[in-house]
Amino acid sequence: MTLHRTALAAAALALALPLAQAQTGKLKVGLMLPYTGTFAALGNAIENGFRLHVAEQGGKLGGREIEIVKVDDESDPAKATDNINKLIKRDSVDVVVGTVHSGVAMAMAKVAKDTGTMLIVPNAGADAITGPMCAPNIFRSSFSNWQPGYAAGEVVAKKGHKNVVTITWKYAAGDESVKGFKEAFEKGGGKVTKELSLPFPNVEFQALLTEIAAAKPDAVYTFFAGGGAVKFVKDYAAAGLKGKIPLYGAGFLTDGTLEAQGADADGLLTTLHYADGLDTPRDKTFRLAYAKTYKLQPDVYAMQGYDAAQMLGIGLAAAKGDITKKAEFGAALRKAKIDSPRGAFTISASHNPVQDLYLRQVVGKENKVIGIASKALPDPGRGCRM
Ligand code: PHB
């Protein structure tokens, strides 16, 4: 009997050992980001930011060495399900970090929810991800599309503009950014009189700019990003609209793009959860380290990638390196104050950052902070049941 018990105990120990060891082995992170197309620069900045935080932690998060596998999602929603399944099934990643494009991210969120794989979204603002698709294993280090849009709507209403035309790409991010803008702008007494759009990632803006010139609104609100934002700002100026009809945007319009936009971006007012000239010790340290490592200035995308790694570190430490402990991982993040270069932020019940939305103005090559458009703005998390 005693012998039998001892044998059982030994067998149980043998079974338990490999599990205990797995939690100190390498943690495989799948980076699913755009490395080609109009958002290529954004994907690279996110990866740089992510790697910077991991390097600052000596290559480990939550006691586990980080190994990265990458896939280029091409910002193509049609390939999204296959791409994330490759990471989960073929590469056996423990966690997925991605992506930039809202349509791709929604397909990823569906797979993450179905498989229970931990997902941290380091950019894509699709409202649904922290709304109807919210889940205990899905977190966002960036923003919801509603947030910068809503903050811009408040700013433009306060400026006294009454009649605004919007222009964007016809997909979740553009639609939802405009929707957030419209909600605040119309609450503030304005009216969106025309909503213009073109398919993602088209950049043939000419006909739409002609329509804006003919409509003569008080102002224009826009969501564009990456390569498309560079071209839109240049085309707006070339069409003779700059200086005539004030242009406002979600801050992606001028983030990571100023080098290429040059003087055509000068003076533009945008809202975003990051800015140049924040002048805090935390941001200065981050910027210095980033510039030293990559010989580049960081932008909002780099910061979001950095914070995705910070969030992974916080959750993983609470779970003692075992990412399958979702309750511990999530509880730690929901009560954390994340020490971000943007300023400290918290995570809402639906897992989206509660953060300040800055008002910025382009001065030379910088998105200078000129105020806080919306203090500690939570996404409403509409439709999230967790
Ligand atoms: C998005 O698709 O959600 C998106 C893409 C690029 C940005 C911001 C949001 O800069």
Tab-separated table of C-alpha atoms and ligand atoms in Angstrom:
chain	number	residue	atom	x	y	z
A	1	MET	CA	0.000	0.000	0.000
A	2	THR	CA	2.692	2.425	1.052
A	3	LEU	CA	4.708	1.425	-1.955
A	4	HIS	CA	1.710	1.942	-4.198
A	5	ARG	CA	1.171	5.434	-2.771
A	6	THR	CA	4.784	6.365	-3.269
A	7	ALA	CA	4.648	5.177	-6.867
A	8	LEU	CA	1.541	7.248	-7.454
A	9	ALA	CA	3.125	10.315	-5.920
A	10	ALA	CA	6.216	9.855	-8.084
A	11	ALA	CA	4.052	9.469	-11.185
A	12	ALA	CA	2.129	12.642	-10.294
A	13	LEU	CA	5.393	14.520	-9.795
A	14	ALA	CA	6.718	13.309	-13.132
A	15	LEU	CA	3.546	14.562	-14.793
A	16	ALA	CA	3.658	17.910	-13.020
A	17	LEU	CA	7.328	18.612	-13.699
A	18	PRO	CA	7.218	19.311	-17.432
A	19	LEU	CA	4.345	21.753	-16.809
A	20	ALA	CA	6.268	23.639	-14.135
A	21	GLN	CA	9.307	23.801	-16.386
A	22	ALA	CA	7.305	25.102	-19.362
A	23	GLN	CA	6.533	28.295	-17.460
A	24	THR	CA	10.170	29.272	-17.271
A	25	GLY	CA	11.020	28.289	-20.823
A	26	LYS	CA	10.736	30.586	-23.806
A	27	LEU	CA	7.469	32.432	-24.416
A	28	LYS	CA	6.629	32.511	-28.102
A	29	VAL	CA	5.128	35.806	-29.265
A	30	GLY	CA	3.513	35.980	-32.705
A	31	LEU	CA	3.803	39.453	-34.193
A	32	MET	CA	1.147	39.842	-36.860
A	33	LEU	CA	1.714	43.233	-38.474
A	34	PRO	CA	1.781	44.930	-41.878
A	35	TYR	CA	5.316	44.949	-43.296
A	36	THR	CA	4.210	45.885	-46.811
A	37	GLY	CA	1.648	48.348	-48.186
A	38	THR	CA	0.388	51.714	-46.959
A	39	PHE	CA	0.806	50.727	-43.263
A	40	ALA	CA	4.311	49.140	-43.561
A	41	ALA	CA	6.024	51.905	-41.566
A	42	LEU	CA	3.435	51.509	-38.821
A	43	GLY	CA	4.109	47.785	-38.459
A	44	ASN	CA	7.839	48.364	-38.230
A	45	ALA	CA	7.437	51.061	-35.582
A	46	ILE	CA	5.230	48.757	-33.477
A	47	GLU	CA	7.792	45.959	-33.681
A	48	ASN	CA	10.605	48.360	-32.754
A	49	GLY	CA	8.684	49.615	-29.727
A	50	PHE	CA	7.805	46.085	-28.625
A	51	ARG	CA	11.404	44.905	-28.908
A	52	LEU	CA	12.708	47.975	-27.073
A	53	HIS	CA	10.725	47.201	-23.929
A	54	VAL	CA	11.692	43.519	-24.061
A	55	ALA	CA	15.361	44.502	-24.425
A	56	GLU	CA	15.081	46.902	-21.486
A	57	GLN	CA	13.835	43.950	-19.428
A	58	GLY	CA	16.865	41.872	-20.367
A	59	GLY	CA	14.998	39.912	-23.040
A	60	LYS	CA	12.491	38.484	-20.528
A	61	LEU	CA	8.908	39.257	-19.520
A	62	GLY	CA	7.325	37.650	-16.455
A	63	GLY	CA	10.502	35.598	-16.007
A	64	ARG	CA	10.340	34.089	-19.490
A	65	GLU	CA	12.681	34.661	-22.373
A	66	ILE	CA	10.802	36.166	-25.331
A	67	GLU	CA	11.031	34.557	-28.748
A	68	ILE	CA	9.390	36.396	-31.645
A	69	VAL	CA	7.901	34.932	-34.821
A	70	LYS	CA	6.505	37.300	-37.423
A	71	VAL	CA	3.937	37.329	-40.183
A	72	ASP	CA	3.227	40.117	-42.691
A	73	ASP	CA	-0.547	40.565	-42.708
A	74	GLU	CA	-0.386	42.997	-45.667
A	75	SER	CA	-3.369	44.859	-44.098
A	76	ASP	CA	-5.490	42.341	-46.001
A	77	PRO	CA	-8.624	41.208	-44.140
A	78	ALA	CA	-9.133	38.349	-46.639
A	79	LYS	CA	-5.874	36.714	-45.492
A	80	ALA	CA	-6.263	37.506	-41.791
A	81	THR	CA	-7.842	34.267	-40.545
A	82	ASP	CA	-5.243	32.106	-42.335
A	83	ASN	CA	-2.401	34.281	-41.077
A	84	ILE	CA	-3.340	34.143	-37.400
A	85	ASN	CA	-4.117	30.420	-37.642
A	86	LYS	CA	-0.606	29.874	-39.009
A	87	LEU	CA	0.834	31.547	-35.919
A	88	ILE	CA	-1.373	29.623	-33.514
A	89	LYS	CA	-1.372	26.174	-35.161
A	90	ARG	CA	1.890	25.951	-37.128
A	91	ASP	CA	4.142	28.094	-34.943
A	92	SER	CA	2.380	27.285	-31.636
A	93	VAL	CA	2.715	30.835	-30.327
A	94	ASP	CA	1.662	31.517	-26.733
A	95	VAL	CA	0.371	35.014	-27.462
A	96	VAL	CA	-0.394	37.086	-30.556
A	97	VAL	CA	0.403	40.798	-30.800
A	98	GLY	CA	-1.301	42.547	-33.730
A	99	THR	CA	-2.327	44.431	-35.744
A	100	VAL	CA	-2.685	47.844	-37.412
A	101	HIS	CA	-5.746	47.447	-39.711
A	102	SER	CA	-9.180	47.258	-38.065
A	103	GLY	CA	-10.596	44.753	-40.566
A	104	VAL	CA	-7.659	42.386	-40.081
A	105	ALA	CA	-7.823	42.825	-36.299
A	106	MET	CA	-11.509	41.891	-36.167
A	107	ALA	CA	-10.777	38.593	-37.905
A	108	MET	CA	-7.928	38.041	-35.430
A	109	ALA	CA	-10.190	38.797	-32.465
A	110	LYS	CA	-12.676	36.189	-33.666
A	111	VAL	CA	-9.974	33.497	-33.819
A	112	ALA	CA	-8.531	34.603	-30.461
A	113	LYS	CA	-11.952	34.389	-28.878
A	114	ASP	CA	-12.691	30.964	-30.407
A	115	THR	CA	-9.309	29.447	-29.502
A	116	GLY	CA	-8.722	31.284	-26.201
A	117	THR	CA	-5.340	32.544	-27.454
A	118	MET	CA	-4.118	35.674	-25.676
A	119	LEU	CA	-4.259	38.687	-28.028
A	120	ILE	CA	-2.861	42.177	-27.473
A	121	VAL	CA	-3.855	44.738	-30.117
A	122	PRO	CA	-1.093	47.362	-30.487
A	123	ASN	CA	-2.977	49.686	-32.866
A	124	ALA	CA	-6.203	48.728	-34.693
A	125	GLY	CA	-9.034	50.792	-33.240
A	126	ALA	CA	-12.050	48.679	-34.326
A	127	ASP	CA	-14.667	49.612	-31.742
A	128	ALA	CA	-16.050	46.049	-31.749
A	129	ILE	CA	-12.811	44.586	-30.311
A	130	THR	CA	-13.505	46.249	-26.967
A	131	GLY	CA	-17.259	46.248	-27.674
A	132	PRO	CA	-19.375	43.283	-28.807
A	133	MET	CA	-16.268	41.113	-29.472
A	134	CYS	CA	-14.622	41.817	-26.109
A	135	ALA	CA	-13.179	38.802	-24.299
A	136	PRO	CA	-11.170	37.964	-21.172
A	137	ASN	CA	-8.139	37.126	-23.370
A	138	ILE	CA	-8.218	40.228	-25.629
A	139	PHE	CA	-6.542	43.533	-24.671
A	140	ARG	CA	-5.674	46.757	-26.457
A	141	SER	CA	-2.639	48.991	-25.804
A	142	SER	CA	-3.739	51.669	-28.280
A	143	PHE	CA	-7.190	53.299	-28.601
A	144	SER	CA	-10.663	52.729	-29.987
A	145	ASN	CA	-11.501	54.493	-33.258
A	146	TRP	CA	-14.226	56.333	-31.355
A	147	GLN	CA	-11.715	58.009	-28.972
A	148	PRO	CA	-9.685	60.398	-31.189
A	149	GLY	CA	-12.805	61.026	-33.317
A	150	TYR	CA	-14.893	62.024	-30.304
A	151	ALA	CA	-12.134	64.284	-28.948
A	152	ALA	CA	-11.808	65.991	-32.351
A	153	GLY	CA	-15.576	66.552	-32.495
A	154	GLU	CA	-15.429	68.418	-29.189
A	155	VAL	CA	-12.503	70.552	-30.389
A	156	VAL	CA	-14.107	71.460	-33.730
A	157	ALA	CA	-17.447	72.344	-32.074
A	158	LYS	CA	-15.642	74.565	-29.544
A	159	LYS	CA	-13.886	76.355	-32.422
A	160	GLY	CA	-17.349	77.487	-33.482
A	161	HIS	CA	-17.463	75.591	-36.789
A	162	LYS	CA	-21.049	74.692	-37.717
A	163	ASN	CA	-20.889	72.818	-41.019
A	164	VAL	CA	-18.327	70.065	-41.554
A	165	VAL	CA	-17.597	67.634	-44.389
A	166	THR	CA	-15.826	64.382	-43.490
A	167	ILE	CA	-13.559	62.322	-45.732
A	168	THR	CA	-12.005	58.929	-45.035
A	169	TRP	CA	-11.398	55.368	-46.193
A	170	LYS	CA	-14.551	53.252	-46.291
A	171	TYR	CA	-13.787	50.597	-43.670
A	172	ALA	CA	-14.240	50.147	-39.934
A	173	ALA	CA	-11.537	52.615	-38.854
A	174	GLY	CA	-12.693	55.446	-41.127
A	175	ASP	CA	-16.384	54.863	-40.464
A	176	GLU	CA	-15.950	54.678	-36.696
A	177	SER	CA	-13.603	57.656	-36.499
A	178	VAL	CA	-16.188	59.757	-38.347
A	179	LYS	CA	-18.964	58.363	-36.146
A	180	GLY	CA	-17.132	59.380	-32.952
A	181	PHE	CA	-16.430	62.812	-34.435
A	182	LYS	CA	-20.043	63.296	-35.447
A	183	GLU	CA	-21.356	62.246	-32.030
A	184	ALA	CA	-19.380	64.953	-30.201
A	185	PHE	CA	-19.568	67.598	-32.930
A	186	GLU	CA	-23.353	67.408	-33.270
A	187	LYS	CA	-23.762	67.295	-29.473
A	188	GLY	CA	-21.760	70.555	-29.505
A	189	GLY	CA	-24.168	72.172	-31.958
A	190	GLY	CA	-22.500	71.423	-35.321
A	191	LYS	CA	-23.740	69.448	-38.298
A	192	VAL	CA	-21.898	66.968	-40.540
A	193	THR	CA	-23.348	67.902	-43.916
A	194	LYS	CA	-21.532	65.418	-46.130
A	195	GLU	CA	-19.640	62.152	-45.514
A	196	LEU	CA	-17.175	61.392	-48.318
A	197	SER	CA	-15.203	58.170	-48.626
A	198	LEU	CA	-13.122	55.989	-50.917
A	199	PRO	CA	-12.144	52.320	-50.642
A	200	PHE	CA	-9.065	51.366	-48.559
A	201	PRO	CA	-6.202	51.839	-49.509
A	202	ASN	CA	-7.033	54.056	-52.524
A	203	VAL	CA	-5.400	57.465	-52.763
A	204	GLU	CA	-7.213	58.968	-55.755
A	205	PHE	CA	-8.494	61.967	-53.792
A	206	GLN	CA	-8.949	64.451	-56.646
A	207	ALA	CA	-12.697	64.101	-57.340
A	208	LEU	CA	-13.506	64.210	-53.628
A	209	LEU	CA	-11.349	67.315	-53.081
A	210	THR	CA	-13.242	69.005	-55.930
A	211	GLU	CA	-16.473	68.140	-54.137
A	212	ILE	CA	-15.175	69.675	-50.902
A	213	ALA	CA	-14.130	72.860	-52.711
A	214	ALA	CA	-17.635	73.155	-54.185
A	215	ALA	CA	-19.398	72.452	-50.860
A	216	LYS	CA	-17.346	75.143	-49.031
A	217	PRO	CA	-17.857	73.761	-45.498
A	218	ASP	CA	-16.543	75.607	-42.399
A	219	ALA	CA	-14.072	72.766	-41.846
A	220	VAL	CA	-13.105	69.222	-42.874
A	221	TYR	CA	-12.572	66.224	-40.557
A	222	THR	CA	-10.565	63.261	-41.751
A	223	PHE	CA	-9.143	59.864	-40.843
A	224	PHE	CA	-6.177	58.705	-42.931
A	225	ALA	CA	-2.945	57.069	-41.817
A	226	GLY	CA	0.443	55.937	-43.099
A	227	GLY	CA	1.200	56.398	-46.805
A	228	GLY	CA	-2.390	57.453	-47.509
A	229	ALA	CA	-2.175	60.265	-44.933
A	230	VAL	CA	1.016	61.574	-46.527
A	231	LYS	CA	-0.668	61.811	-49.923
A	232	PHE	CA	-3.937	63.262	-48.589
A	233	VAL	CA	-2.229	66.173	-46.809
A	234	LYS	CA	-0.138	66.931	-49.895
A	235	ASP	CA	-3.143	66.714	-52.232
A	236	TYR	CA	-5.273	68.922	-49.925
A	237	ALA	CA	-2.640	71.646	-50.193
A	238	ALA	CA	-2.112	71.145	-53.924
A	239	ALA	CA	-5.874	71.506	-54.488
A	240	GLY	CA	-5.609	74.975	-52.936
A	241	LEU	CA	-7.730	74.046	-49.891
A	242	LYS	CA	-5.069	74.553	-47.213
A	243	GLY	CA	-5.542	77.961	-45.598
A	244	LYS	CA	-9.064	78.173	-47.060
A	245	ILE	CA	-10.953	75.352	-45.326
A	246	PRO	CA	-9.445	74.272	-41.978
A	247	LEU	CA	-8.507	70.590	-41.946
A	248	TYR	CA	-8.780	68.555	-38.719
A	249	GLY	CA	-8.005	64.912	-38.212
A	250	ALA	CA	-7.498	61.999	-35.906
A	251	GLY	CA	-3.784	62.405	-35.133
A	252	PHE	CA	-2.738	59.507	-37.402
A	253	LEU	CA	-3.017	62.072	-40.208
A	254	THR	CA	0.279	63.621	-39.122
A	255	ASP	CA	1.981	60.930	-36.998
A	256	GLY	CA	5.094	59.301	-38.423
A	257	THR	CA	4.395	61.235	-41.643
A	258	LEU	CA	5.767	64.749	-41.160
A	259	GLU	CA	9.108	64.126	-42.833
A	260	ALA	CA	7.270	63.223	-46.055
A	261	GLN	CA	4.486	65.833	-45.755
A	262	GLY	CA	6.827	68.788	-45.243
A	263	ALA	CA	5.305	72.287	-45.158
A	264	ASP	CA	1.946	70.996	-46.426
A	265	ALA	CA	1.231	69.730	-42.885
A	266	ASP	CA	2.229	72.958	-41.123
A	267	GLY	CA	-0.327	74.198	-38.603
A	268	LEU	CA	-2.681	71.191	-38.806
A	269	LEU	CA	-4.669	70.466	-35.623
A	270	THR	CA	-5.271	66.841	-34.645
A	271	THR	CA	-6.288	64.814	-31.589
A	272	LEU	CA	-4.425	61.738	-30.350
A	273	HIS	CA	-3.314	59.877	-27.222
A	274	TYR	CA	0.307	60.869	-27.872
A	275	ALA	CA	2.160	64.036	-28.871
A	276	ASP	CA	5.582	65.633	-29.191
A	277	GLY	CA	6.782	67.866	-26.379
A	278	LEU	CA	4.995	66.097	-23.518
A	279	ASP	CA	8.120	66.869	-21.547
A	280	THR	CA	7.740	64.175	-18.882
A	281	PRO	CA	10.701	62.187	-17.548
A	282	ARG	CA	9.003	58.934	-18.659
A	283	ASP	CA	8.544	60.086	-22.246
A	284	LYS	CA	12.031	61.581	-22.437
A	285	THR	CA	13.609	58.306	-21.322
A	286	PHE	CA	11.578	56.361	-23.883
A	287	ARG	CA	12.405	58.742	-26.714
A	288	LEU	CA	16.082	58.791	-25.936
A	289	ALA	CA	16.280	54.998	-25.781
A	290	TYR	CA	14.272	54.594	-28.992
A	291	ALA	CA	16.344	57.162	-30.902
A	292	LYS	CA	19.571	55.587	-29.668
A	293	THR	CA	18.500	52.053	-30.628
A	294	TYR	CA	16.893	52.717	-34.005
A	295	LYS	CA	18.352	56.096	-35.126
A	296	LEU	CA	14.721	57.193	-35.587
A	297	GLN	CA	12.265	59.316	-33.643
A	298	PRO	CA	9.423	57.290	-32.099
A	299	ASP	CA	5.810	57.958	-33.058
A	300	VAL	CA	2.429	56.877	-31.702
A	301	TYR	CA	2.865	53.384	-33.220
A	302	ALA	CA	6.260	52.825	-31.581
A	303	MET	CA	4.766	53.900	-28.253
A	304	GLN	CA	1.807	51.512	-28.643
A	305	GLY	CA	4.161	48.620	-29.437
A	306	TYR	CA	6.245	49.469	-26.372
A	307	ASP	CA	3.111	49.494	-24.199
A	308	ALA	CA	1.874	46.201	-25.676
A	309	ALA	CA	5.100	44.680	-24.313
A	310	GLN	CA	4.605	46.457	-20.973
A	311	MET	CA	1.081	45.030	-20.736
A	312	LEU	CA	2.281	41.542	-21.606
A	313	GLY	CA	4.930	41.888	-18.892
A	314	ILE	CA	2.415	42.995	-16.253
A	315	GLY	CA	-0.060	40.210	-17.039
A	316	LEU	CA	2.605	37.552	-17.299
A	317	ALA	CA	4.288	38.521	-14.027
A	318	ALA	CA	0.943	38.220	-12.213
A	319	ALA	CA	0.392	34.823	-13.857
A	320	LYS	CA	3.923	33.767	-12.772
A	321	GLY	CA	4.919	33.248	-16.379
A	322	ASP	CA	1.970	30.971	-17.147
A	323	ILE	CA	-0.035	32.736	-19.866
A	324	THR	CA	-2.784	30.124	-19.641
A	325	LYS	CA	-3.710	31.630	-16.245
A	326	LYS	CA	-6.075	34.100	-17.865
A	327	ALA	CA	-7.876	35.173	-14.687
A	328	GLU	CA	-4.617	36.265	-13.003
A	329	PHE	CA	-3.333	37.871	-16.227
A	330	GLY	CA	-6.535	39.880	-16.749
A	331	ALA	CA	-7.042	40.891	-13.122
A	332	ALA	CA	-3.536	42.372	-13.006
A	333	LEU	CA	-4.126	44.454	-16.119
A	334	ARG	CA	-7.547	45.667	-15.016
A	335	LYS	CA	-6.066	47.066	-11.830
A	336	ALA	CA	-2.757	48.288	-13.314
A	337	LYS	CA	-1.670	51.854	-13.842
A	338	ILE	CA	0.485	51.515	-16.935
A	339	ASP	CA	3.532	53.758	-16.889
A	340	SER	CA	3.327	54.759	-20.537
A	341	PRO	CA	5.350	57.382	-22.416
A	342	ARG	CA	1.930	58.898	-23.333
A	343	GLY	CA	1.211	59.410	-19.596
A	344	ALA	CA	-0.060	56.797	-17.139
A	345	PHE	CA	-3.232	55.053	-18.247
A	346	THR	CA	-5.600	52.380	-16.952
A	347	ILE	CA	-7.487	49.584	-18.716
A	348	SER	CA	-11.299	49.719	-18.838
A	349	ALA	CA	-13.612	46.806	-18.018
A	350	SER	CA	-13.776	46.086	-21.768
A	351	HIS	CA	-9.914	46.136	-21.962
A	352	ASN	CA	-9.334	49.451	-23.780
A	353	PRO	CA	-7.020	52.236	-22.510
A	354	VAL	CA	-8.629	55.035	-20.474
A	355	GLN	CA	-6.370	57.882	-21.505
A	356	ASP	CA	-5.909	61.586	-22.188
A	357	LEU	CA	-6.556	62.706	-25.767
A	358	TYR	CA	-4.159	65.519	-26.617
A	359	LEU	CA	-4.767	68.428	-28.964
A	360	ARG	CA	-1.677	68.772	-31.152
A	361	GLN	CA	-0.530	71.223	-33.770
A	362	VAL	CA	2.055	70.585	-36.451
A	363	VAL	CA	5.045	72.861	-35.967
A	364	GLY	CA	7.910	71.980	-38.298
A	365	LYS	CA	8.556	68.256	-37.910
A	366	GLU	CA	6.605	67.916	-34.639
A	367	ASN	CA	3.061	67.275	-33.444
A	368	LYS	CA	3.396	69.764	-30.589
A	369	VAL	CA	1.049	69.232	-27.662
A	370	ILE	CA	-1.030	72.377	-27.166
A	371	GLY	CA	-3.526	71.038	-24.651
A	372	ILE	CA	-5.679	68.136	-23.517
A	373	ALA	CA	-8.776	67.827	-25.687
A	374	SER	CA	-10.359	65.138	-23.480
A	375	LYS	CA	-9.055	64.121	-20.052
A	376	ALA	CA	-9.017	60.378	-19.155
A	377	LEU	CA	-11.507	59.573	-21.913
A	378	PRO	CA	-12.905	56.024	-21.629
A	379	ASP	CA	-14.265	54.255	-24.695
A	380	PRO	CA	-17.956	53.583	-23.944
A	381	GLY	CA	-17.366	49.848	-24.606
A	382	ARG	CA	-20.842	49.587	-26.112
A	383	GLY	CA	-22.035	46.002	-26.466
A	384	CYS	CA	-19.261	44.407	-24.367
A	385	ARG	CA	-20.474	41.605	-22.084
A	386	MET	CA	-17.697	39.780	-20.290
B	1	PHB	C1	-7.189	50.974	-38.106
B	1	PHB	O1	-7.435	50.349	-39.148
B	1	PHB	O2	-7.812	50.756	-37.050
B	1	PHB	C2	-6.129	52.009	-38.081
B	1	PHB	C3	-5.111	51.994	-39.005
B	1	PHB	C4	-4.117	52.940	-38.959
B	1	PHB	C5	-4.116	53.908	-37.962
B	1	PHB	C6	-5.137	53.939	-37.032
B	1	PHB	C7	-6.151	52.981	-37.079
B	1	PHB	O3	-3.147	54.807	-37.891
